Amino acid sequence: ALKSRYPGTEIEELLNDEVIVNISTNSPNRGLEQVFLTSSRTGSLVTAKALSQKKQEDIIRLSEGTLEAVDTDRIRNRKMVGRNILRPMEILKITTDALREGRVTAIRNCILAGAPATGKTDLAIMAAHTAGIQAFSLNSPKSSLVGESERKTKLMLSILKEQKGIGIIDELEMVLPMNRGGQSNDSGVTSNLMGQLQQFLSDSSLAGKVSLIATSNKPGNISAAMLSRWVVVPVLMPLLEDIPKIVSSILESLLPMQSVDISEEKP
């Protein structure tokens, strides 16, 4: 219908109707129409990148800011090295490969637990990026208005369920209510949010469709009922002998055009 309405649209070579539909599925039609209209009026090329970017913008708007596109710039030219990082990388690759292929064996909910600066966030982003799977960052849905926190949480989880892919939560216990403890003084808001989240985490219909990858510095603060719904993967501090490789990797990411090798030097 859009190609008929906007015959002057210039579409990228190899970008056929099927690919356009796959990219823009589960997003508002008016967002797709805006891309075609712009091309028809300005002569700009409709590309896969433009369609993906527009879809991300639409999802951010529809989710009222609770979901946003994952920032892959932080892992550009970055390599994860060291023996203690290899096993978590393997586990995440198994998960993302299974999710990409729609296999129900994909881990549904995974927490990367470890001290600060062990590379947990970079691991999560890199896993989603290298697998080529749609990924979103989950932001805190809490609001000062009565009933808004519950509504936003329901909206966020509903859109994530519809979109499929990976949801990344940095500092899990800070974004969503998971803390172990007694009564809260928020008139049941926290209990409501935890109930919604537990239901989402236990939804077997999402197997092979949606996976959550979270990071946490304090997994001990998460309640037992909530923790039982996650697979906890320890991300340990690097070994002393791996420090030179890590420093070399950091320098290479800062100076990508130059080769830096200090692997033979002692730390």
Short mmCIF file of N, CA and C in Angstrom, two decimals, residues 19-180:
data_model
loop_
_atom_site.label_atom_id
_atom_site.label_comp_id
_atom_site.label_asym_id
_atom_site.label_seq_id
_atom_site.Cartn_x
_atom_site.Cartn_y
_atom_site.Cartn_z
N VAL A 19 11.72 -8.40 3.60
CA VAL A 19 12.70 -7.89 4.55
C VAL A 19 12.14 -6.67 5.28
N ILE A 20 11.47 -5.79 4.55
CA ILE A 20 10.87 -4.60 5.16
C ILE A 20 9.85 -5.00 6.22
N VAL A 21 9.03 -5.99 5.91
CA VAL A 21 8.02 -6.47 6.86
C VAL A 21 8.68 -7.06 8.10
N ASN A 22 9.74 -7.85 7.90
CA ASN A 22 10.43 -8.47 9.04
C ASN A 22 11.05 -7.42 9.96
N ILE A 23 11.60 -6.36 9.37
CA ILE A 23 12.23 -5.32 10.18
C ILE A 23 11.19 -4.52 10.96
N SER A 24 10.08 -4.18 10.30
CA SER A 24 9.10 -3.27 10.90
C SER A 24 7.96 -3.96 11.63
N THR A 25 7.98 -5.28 11.72
CA THR A 25 6.89 -5.98 12.39
C THR A 25 6.76 -5.55 13.85
N ASN A 26 5.53 -5.57 14.35
CA ASN A 26 5.22 -5.17 15.73
C ASN A 26 5.57 -3.71 16.02
N SER A 27 5.53 -2.88 15.01
CA SER A 27 5.73 -1.44 15.21
C SER A 27 4.59 -0.69 14.52
N PRO A 28 4.32 0.56 14.93
CA PRO A 28 3.19 1.31 14.35
C PRO A 28 3.36 1.53 12.85
N ASN A 29 2.28 1.39 12.11
CA ASN A 29 2.34 1.60 10.65
C ASN A 29 2.72 3.03 10.29
N ARG A 30 2.33 3.99 11.14
CA ARG A 30 2.63 5.38 10.78
C ARG A 30 4.13 5.66 10.83
N GLY A 31 4.88 4.89 11.61
CA GLY A 31 6.33 5.05 11.62
C GLY A 31 6.93 4.63 10.31
N LEU A 32 6.44 3.51 9.77
CA LEU A 32 6.90 3.03 8.48
C LEU A 32 6.49 3.99 7.37
N GLU A 33 5.28 4.51 7.49
CA GLU A 33 4.79 5.45 6.48
C GLU A 33 5.63 6.72 6.47
N GLN A 34 6.07 7.16 7.62
CA GLN A 34 6.90 8.37 7.69
C GLN A 34 8.20 8.19 6.91
N VAL A 35 8.79 6.99 7.00
CA VAL A 35 10.03 6.71 6.27
C VAL A 35 9.78 6.77 4.77
N PHE A 36 8.67 6.18 4.30
CA PHE A 36 8.34 6.20 2.87
C PHE A 36 8.02 7.61 2.39
N LEU A 37 7.28 8.35 3.20
CA LEU A 37 6.90 9.72 2.84
C LEU A 37 8.14 10.59 2.70
N THR A 38 9.07 10.46 3.63
CA THR A 38 10.31 11.24 3.60
C THR A 38 11.11 10.94 2.34
N SER A 39 11.21 9.66 2.00
CA SER A 39 11.93 9.26 0.79
C SER A 39 11.26 9.81 -0.46
N SER A 40 9.92 9.76 -0.48
CA SER A 40 9.18 10.22 -1.65
C SER A 40 9.36 11.71 -1.88
N ARG A 41 9.44 12.48 -0.80
CA ARG A 41 9.52 13.94 -0.92
C ARG A 41 10.94 14.46 -1.06
N THR A 42 11.90 13.75 -0.49
CA THR A 42 13.28 14.26 -0.49
C THR A 42 14.21 13.47 -1.39
N GLY A 43 13.77 12.29 -1.83
CA GLY A 43 14.63 11.47 -2.66
C GLY A 43 15.65 10.66 -1.89
N SER A 44 15.55 10.68 -0.56
CA SER A 44 16.47 9.89 0.26
C SER A 44 16.17 8.41 0.12
N LEU A 45 17.17 7.59 0.41
CA LEU A 45 17.06 6.14 0.21
C LEU A 45 16.47 5.48 1.47
N VAL A 46 15.49 4.61 1.27
CA VAL A 46 14.96 3.80 2.37
C VAL A 46 15.92 2.64 2.59
N THR A 47 16.55 2.60 3.75
CA THR A 47 17.53 1.57 4.05
C THR A 47 17.08 0.73 5.25
N ALA A 48 17.70 -0.42 5.40
CA ALA A 48 17.40 -1.28 6.54
C ALA A 48 17.75 -0.57 7.85
N LYS A 49 18.84 0.19 7.83
CA LYS A 49 19.26 0.92 9.02
C LYS A 49 18.23 1.97 9.40
N ALA A 50 17.69 2.69 8.40
CA ALA A 50 16.68 3.72 8.67
C ALA A 50 15.41 3.10 9.24
N LEU A 51 15.01 1.97 8.70
CA LEU A 51 13.80 1.29 9.19
C LEU A 51 13.99 0.80 10.62
N SER A 52 15.17 0.24 10.90
CA SER A 52 15.45 -0.24 12.25
C SER A 52 15.48 0.90 13.25
N GLN A 53 16.10 2.01 12.86
CA GLN A 53 16.18 3.17 13.75
C GLN A 53 14.80 3.73 14.04
N LYS A 54 13.94 3.78 13.01
CA LYS A 54 12.59 4.28 13.21
C LYS A 54 11.80 3.37 14.14
N LYS A 55 11.99 2.09 13.97
CA LYS A 55 11.29 1.14 14.85
C LYS A 55 11.72 1.33 16.30
N GLN A 56 13.02 1.51 16.52
CA GLN A 56 13.51 1.73 17.87
C GLN A 56 12.90 2.99 18.48
N GLU A 57 12.81 4.06 17.69
CA GLU A 57 12.22 5.30 18.17
C GLU A 57 10.75 5.10 18.54
N ASP A 58 10.04 4.34 17.71
CA ASP A 58 8.62 4.07 17.99
C ASP A 58 8.44 3.27 19.27
N ILE A 59 9.32 2.30 19.49
CA ILE A 59 9.21 1.46 20.68
C ILE A 59 9.50 2.27 21.94
N ILE A 60 10.50 3.15 21.87
CA ILE A 60 10.81 4.01 23.01
C ILE A 60 9.61 4.88 23.35
N ARG A 61 8.97 5.42 22.30
CA ARG A 61 7.80 6.27 22.53
C ARG A 61 6.62 5.48 23.08
N LEU A 62 6.37 4.30 22.50
CA LEU A 62 5.24 3.48 22.95
C LEU A 62 5.43 2.99 24.38
N SER A 63 6.67 2.71 24.75
CA SER A 63 6.95 2.20 26.10
C SER A 63 7.10 3.31 27.13
N GLU A 64 6.95 4.55 26.67
CA GLU A 64 7.08 5.73 27.55
C GLU A 64 8.44 5.78 28.24
N GLY A 65 9.46 5.38 27.49
CA GLY A 65 10.83 5.49 28.00
C GLY A 65 11.29 4.33 28.86
N THR A 66 10.42 3.33 29.10
CA THR A 66 10.84 2.19 29.92
C THR A 66 11.72 1.22 29.13
N LEU A 67 11.62 1.29 27.80
CA LEU A 67 12.50 0.49 26.93
C LEU A 67 13.25 1.44 26.01
N GLU A 68 14.49 1.11 25.73
CA GLU A 68 15.24 1.91 24.76
C GLU A 68 16.26 1.02 24.06
N ALA A 69 16.74 1.49 22.92
CA ALA A 69 17.70 0.71 22.15
C ALA A 69 18.99 0.53 22.93
N VAL A 70 19.58 -0.63 22.81
CA VAL A 70 20.85 -0.90 23.48
C VAL A 70 21.96 -0.09 22.82
N ASP A 71 22.76 0.55 23.63
CA ASP A 71 23.88 1.36 23.13
C ASP A 71 25.07 0.46 22.84
N THR A 72 25.30 0.15 21.57
CA THR A 72 26.41 -0.73 21.19
C THR A 72 27.73 0.01 20.99
N ASP A 73 27.70 1.35 21.10
CA ASP A 73 28.92 2.12 20.90
C ASP A 73 29.98 1.79 21.97
N ARG A 74 29.52 1.44 23.15
CA ARG A 74 30.46 1.19 24.25
C ARG A 74 31.29 -0.08 24.03
N ILE A 75 30.84 -0.97 23.12
CA ILE A 75 31.61 -2.19 22.86
C ILE A 75 32.32 -2.13 21.51
N ARG A 76 32.25 -0.98 20.84
CA ARG A 76 32.91 -0.85 19.55
C ARG A 76 34.43 -1.01 19.72
N ASN A 77 35.03 -1.84 18.88
CA ASN A 77 36.46 -2.12 18.92
C ASN A 77 36.92 -2.75 20.24
N ARG A 78 35.97 -3.32 20.98
CA ARG A 78 36.30 -3.88 22.30
C ARG A 78 36.36 -5.40 22.23
N LYS A 79 37.36 -6.01 22.88
CA LYS A 79 37.47 -7.46 22.98
C LYS A 79 37.44 -7.84 24.45
N MET A 80 36.77 -8.96 24.74
CA MET A 80 36.72 -9.46 26.11
C MET A 80 37.78 -10.55 26.22
N VAL A 81 38.77 -10.35 27.08
CA VAL A 81 39.86 -11.31 27.21
C VAL A 81 40.02 -11.69 28.67
N GLY A 82 40.74 -12.80 28.90
CA GLY A 82 40.96 -13.30 30.25
C GLY A 82 40.20 -14.60 30.48
N ARG A 83 40.81 -15.50 31.24
CA ARG A 83 40.21 -16.82 31.45
C ARG A 83 38.90 -16.77 32.24
N ASN A 84 38.79 -15.84 33.15
CA ASN A 84 37.59 -15.79 33.98
C ASN A 84 36.37 -15.24 33.24
N ILE A 85 36.60 -14.65 32.08
CA ILE A 85 35.48 -14.10 31.31
C ILE A 85 35.01 -15.09 30.24
N LEU A 86 35.82 -16.12 29.96
CA LEU A 86 35.50 -17.04 28.87
C LEU A 86 34.24 -17.84 29.12
N ARG A 87 34.08 -18.38 30.34
CA ARG A 87 32.92 -19.22 30.61
C ARG A 87 31.61 -18.43 30.55
N PRO A 88 31.53 -17.24 31.17
CA PRO A 88 30.30 -16.45 31.01
C PRO A 88 29.99 -16.14 29.55
N MET A 89 31.04 -15.87 28.74
CA MET A 89 30.84 -15.60 27.32
C MET A 89 30.25 -16.82 26.61
N GLU A 90 30.73 -18.01 26.95
CA GLU A 90 30.22 -19.24 26.34
C GLU A 90 28.75 -19.45 26.70
N ILE A 91 28.41 -19.21 27.95
CA ILE A 91 27.03 -19.40 28.40
C ILE A 91 26.08 -18.44 27.68
N LEU A 92 26.50 -17.18 27.56
CA LEU A 92 25.65 -16.20 26.87
C LEU A 92 25.53 -16.53 25.38
N LYS A 93 26.60 -17.02 24.78
CA LYS A 93 26.54 -17.38 23.35
C LYS A 93 25.58 -18.55 23.12
N ILE A 94 25.61 -19.53 24.01
CA ILE A 94 24.67 -20.65 23.91
C ILE A 94 23.24 -20.14 24.01
N THR A 95 23.02 -19.18 24.93
CA THR A 95 21.69 -18.63 25.12
C THR A 95 21.21 -17.84 23.91
N THR A 96 22.06 -16.94 23.40
CA THR A 96 21.64 -16.10 22.27
C THR A 96 21.49 -16.92 20.99
N ASP A 97 22.34 -17.94 20.79
CA ASP A 97 22.20 -18.80 19.62
C ASP A 97 20.86 -19.54 19.66
N ALA A 98 20.52 -20.07 20.84
CA ALA A 98 19.26 -20.79 20.99
C ALA A 98 18.07 -19.86 20.79
N LEU A 99 18.21 -18.63 21.28
CA LEU A 99 17.12 -17.66 21.14
C LEU A 99 16.93 -17.27 19.68
N ARG A 100 18.01 -17.08 18.97
CA ARG A 100 17.94 -16.72 17.55
C ARG A 100 17.25 -17.81 16.74
N GLU A 101 17.49 -19.05 17.13
CA GLU A 101 16.90 -20.19 16.41
C GLU A 101 15.54 -20.59 16.96
N GLY A 102 15.07 -19.89 17.99
CA GLY A 102 13.74 -20.17 18.54
C GLY A 102 13.67 -21.44 19.36
N ARG A 103 14.82 -21.90 19.89
CA ARG A 103 14.82 -23.13 20.69
C ARG A 103 14.44 -22.84 22.13
N VAL A 104 13.57 -23.68 22.70
CA VAL A 104 13.08 -23.46 24.06
C VAL A 104 14.16 -23.72 25.10
N THR A 105 15.32 -24.23 24.67
CA THR A 105 16.42 -24.49 25.60
C THR A 105 17.16 -23.21 25.99
N ALA A 106 16.83 -22.11 25.33
CA ALA A 106 17.49 -20.84 25.66
C ALA A 106 17.20 -20.46 27.11
N ILE A 107 18.23 -20.00 27.81
CA ILE A 107 18.04 -19.55 29.19
C ILE A 107 17.11 -18.35 29.20
N ARG A 108 16.05 -18.41 29.98
CA ARG A 108 15.06 -17.34 30.00
C ARG A 108 15.56 -16.11 30.74
N ASN A 109 16.13 -16.32 31.91
CA ASN A 109 16.51 -15.20 32.76
C ASN A 109 17.89 -15.47 33.35
N CYS A 110 18.84 -14.59 33.07
CA CYS A 110 20.23 -14.82 33.48
C CYS A 110 20.76 -13.57 34.20
N ILE A 111 21.37 -13.79 35.36
CA ILE A 111 22.01 -12.70 36.09
C ILE A 111 23.53 -12.88 36.03
N LEU A 112 24.23 -11.89 35.52
CA LEU A 112 25.68 -11.86 35.57
C LEU A 112 26.07 -11.19 36.88
N ALA A 113 26.56 -11.98 37.82
CA ALA A 113 26.83 -11.48 39.17
C ALA A 113 28.33 -11.37 39.41
N GLY A 114 28.75 -10.22 39.92
CA GLY A 114 30.16 -10.04 40.20
C GLY A 114 30.46 -8.63 40.66
N ALA A 115 31.71 -8.41 41.00
CA ALA A 115 32.13 -7.09 41.49
C ALA A 115 32.08 -6.06 40.37
N PRO A 116 32.08 -4.77 40.72
CA PRO A 116 32.13 -3.73 39.68
C PRO A 116 33.40 -3.87 38.84
N ALA A 117 33.31 -3.43 37.58
CA ALA A 117 34.44 -3.40 36.65
C ALA A 117 34.94 -4.78 36.24
N THR A 118 34.06 -5.78 36.27
CA THR A 118 34.45 -7.11 35.79
C THR A 118 33.94 -7.36 34.37
N GLY A 119 33.28 -6.37 33.76
CA GLY A 119 32.86 -6.49 32.37
C GLY A 119 31.47 -7.06 32.17
N LYS A 120 30.63 -7.04 33.20
CA LYS A 120 29.30 -7.66 33.12
C LYS A 120 28.41 -6.98 32.07
N THR A 121 28.36 -5.66 32.10
CA THR A 121 27.50 -4.94 31.15
C THR A 121 27.97 -5.11 29.73
N ASP A 122 29.28 -5.03 29.52
CA ASP A 122 29.83 -5.22 28.17
C ASP A 122 29.53 -6.63 27.67
N LEU A 123 29.58 -7.61 28.56
CA LEU A 123 29.27 -8.99 28.19
C LEU A 123 27.85 -9.12 27.66
N ALA A 124 26.91 -8.51 28.40
CA ALA A 124 25.50 -8.60 28.01
C ALA A 124 25.25 -7.94 26.66
N ILE A 125 25.81 -6.74 26.48
CA ILE A 125 25.61 -6.01 25.22
C ILE A 125 26.27 -6.74 24.06
N MET A 126 27.49 -7.25 24.29
CA MET A 126 28.21 -7.94 23.23
C MET A 126 27.48 -9.22 22.81
N ALA A 127 26.89 -9.92 23.77
CA ALA A 127 26.17 -11.15 23.45
C ALA A 127 24.99 -10.85 22.52
N ALA A 128 24.25 -9.80 22.84
CA ALA A 128 23.10 -9.44 22.01
C ALA A 128 23.54 -8.94 20.64
N HIS A 129 24.60 -8.14 20.62
CA HIS A 129 25.06 -7.54 19.37
C HIS A 129 25.61 -8.58 18.40
N THR A 130 26.47 -9.46 18.89
CA THR A 130 27.09 -10.45 18.01
C THR A 130 26.08 -11.48 17.50
N ALA A 131 25.03 -11.72 18.26
CA ALA A 131 24.02 -12.69 17.83
C ALA A 131 23.07 -12.10 16.80
N GLY A 132 23.07 -10.77 16.67
CA GLY A 132 22.20 -10.12 15.71
C GLY A 132 20.73 -10.18 16.11
N ILE A 133 20.47 -10.21 17.42
CA ILE A 133 19.10 -10.30 17.93
C ILE A 133 18.66 -8.93 18.42
N GLN A 134 17.39 -8.63 18.22
CA GLN A 134 16.83 -7.37 18.70
C GLN A 134 16.98 -7.30 20.22
N ALA A 135 17.51 -6.21 20.72
CA ALA A 135 17.76 -6.08 22.16
C ALA A 135 17.35 -4.70 22.65
N PHE A 136 16.85 -4.68 23.89
CA PHE A 136 16.41 -3.44 24.52
C PHE A 136 16.97 -3.34 25.93
N SER A 137 17.25 -2.11 26.36
CA SER A 137 17.60 -1.85 27.75
C SER A 137 16.32 -1.53 28.51
N LEU A 138 16.18 -2.13 29.69
CA LEU A 138 15.00 -1.89 30.52
C LEU A 138 15.35 -0.81 31.55
N ASN A 139 14.54 0.24 31.59
CA ASN A 139 14.72 1.32 32.56
C ASN A 139 13.72 1.17 33.69
N SER A 140 13.99 1.83 34.79
CA SER A 140 13.09 1.74 35.94
C SER A 140 11.72 2.33 35.61
N PRO A 141 10.63 1.59 35.89
CA PRO A 141 9.28 2.09 35.60
C PRO A 141 8.67 2.87 36.76
N LYS A 142 9.43 3.06 37.82
CA LYS A 142 8.85 3.70 39.01
C LYS A 142 8.48 5.16 38.73
N SER A 143 7.35 5.55 39.31
CA SER A 143 6.83 6.91 39.13
C SER A 143 6.27 7.42 40.45
N SER A 144 6.24 8.73 40.61
CA SER A 144 5.72 9.32 41.85
C SER A 144 4.19 9.39 41.85
N LEU A 145 3.58 9.19 40.68
CA LEU A 145 2.12 9.27 40.58
C LEU A 145 1.48 7.94 40.95
N VAL A 146 0.36 8.00 41.61
CA VAL A 146 -0.35 6.80 42.07
C VAL A 146 -0.77 5.94 40.88
N GLY A 147 -0.38 4.68 40.91
CA GLY A 147 -0.77 3.73 39.87
C GLY A 147 0.10 3.74 38.63
N GLU A 148 0.96 4.76 38.48
CA GLU A 148 1.78 4.87 37.28
C GLU A 148 2.88 3.80 37.22
N SER A 149 3.47 3.47 38.36
CA SER A 149 4.53 2.46 38.37
C SER A 149 4.01 1.12 37.89
N GLU A 150 2.84 0.73 38.39
CA GLU A 150 2.25 -0.54 37.98
C GLU A 150 1.89 -0.52 36.50
N ARG A 151 1.32 0.59 36.04
CA ARG A 151 0.91 0.69 34.63
C ARG A 151 2.12 0.63 33.70
N LYS A 152 3.18 1.36 34.07
CA LYS A 152 4.37 1.38 33.22
C LYS A 152 5.07 0.02 33.19
N THR A 153 5.08 -0.66 34.33
CA THR A 153 5.69 -2.00 34.37
C THR A 153 4.93 -2.96 33.46
N LYS A 154 3.61 -2.92 33.53
CA LYS A 154 2.79 -3.77 32.67
C LYS A 154 3.02 -3.45 31.20
N LEU A 155 3.12 -2.15 30.89
CA LEU A 155 3.36 -1.71 29.51
C LEU A 155 4.72 -2.19 29.02
N MET A 156 5.75 -2.01 29.83
CA MET A 156 7.11 -2.41 29.47
C MET A 156 7.19 -3.90 29.18
N LEU A 157 6.67 -4.72 30.08
CA LEU A 157 6.74 -6.17 29.92
C LEU A 157 5.88 -6.64 28.75
N SER A 158 4.76 -5.98 28.53
CA SER A 158 3.87 -6.35 27.43
C SER A 158 4.55 -6.09 26.08
N ILE A 159 5.21 -4.93 25.94
CA ILE A 159 5.89 -4.60 24.68
C ILE A 159 7.08 -5.52 24.45
N LEU A 160 7.83 -5.82 25.52
CA LEU A 160 8.98 -6.72 25.39
C LEU A 160 8.51 -8.11 24.96
N LYS A 161 7.41 -8.55 25.52
CA LYS A 161 6.85 -9.86 25.16
C LYS A 161 6.42 -9.87 23.69
N GLU A 162 5.87 -8.77 23.24
CA GLU A 162 5.40 -8.67 21.85
C GLU A 162 6.55 -8.58 20.87
N GLN A 163 7.59 -7.83 21.24
CA GLN A 163 8.72 -7.61 20.33
C GLN A 163 9.63 -8.81 20.21
N LYS A 164 9.76 -9.56 21.30
CA LYS A 164 10.69 -10.70 21.36
C LYS A 164 12.14 -10.21 21.30
N GLY A 165 13.07 -11.08 21.69
CA GLY A 165 14.47 -10.71 21.68
C GLY A 165 15.06 -10.71 23.08
N ILE A 166 16.01 -9.82 23.32
CA ILE A 166 16.73 -9.77 24.59
C ILE A 166 16.44 -8.47 25.33
N GLY A 167 16.19 -8.59 26.61
CA GLY A 167 16.05 -7.42 27.47
C GLY A 167 17.26 -7.36 28.40
N ILE A 168 17.96 -6.24 28.41
CA ILE A 168 19.15 -6.09 29.25
C ILE A 168 18.85 -5.14 30.40
N ILE A 169 19.14 -5.59 31.61
CA ILE A 169 18.88 -4.79 32.81
C ILE A 169 20.19 -4.58 33.54
N ASP A 170 20.69 -3.38 33.54
CA ASP A 170 21.94 -3.06 34.24
C ASP A 170 21.62 -2.69 35.68
N GLU A 171 22.36 -3.29 36.62
CA GLU A 171 22.11 -3.09 38.05
C GLU A 171 20.66 -3.47 38.39
N LEU A 172 20.38 -4.74 38.27
CA LEU A 172 19.03 -5.28 38.39
C LEU A 172 18.27 -4.80 39.62
N GLU A 173 18.90 -4.91 40.78
CA GLU A 173 18.19 -4.57 42.02
C GLU A 173 17.92 -3.08 42.16
N MET A 174 18.57 -2.25 41.32
CA MET A 174 18.32 -0.81 41.33
C MET A 174 17.18 -0.42 40.39
N VAL A 175 16.95 -1.24 39.35
CA VAL A 175 15.93 -0.93 38.34
C VAL A 175 14.57 -1.49 38.72
N LEU A 176 14.56 -2.74 39.19
CA LEU A 176 13.30 -3.40 39.53
C LEU A 176 13.33 -3.85 40.98
N PRO A 177 12.16 -3.91 41.63
CA PRO A 177 12.11 -4.28 43.06
C PRO A 177 12.42 -5.75 43.26
N MET A 178 13.56 -6.03 43.90
CA MET A 178 13.96 -7.42 44.11
C MET A 178 14.56 -7.63 45.48
N ASN A 179 14.63 -6.56 46.25
CA ASN A 179 15.39 -6.64 47.50
C ASN A 179 14.74 -7.55 48.51
N ARG A 180 15.63 -8.28 49.19
CA ARG A 180 15.21 -9.08 50.32
C ARG A 180 14.88 -8.11 51.47
#
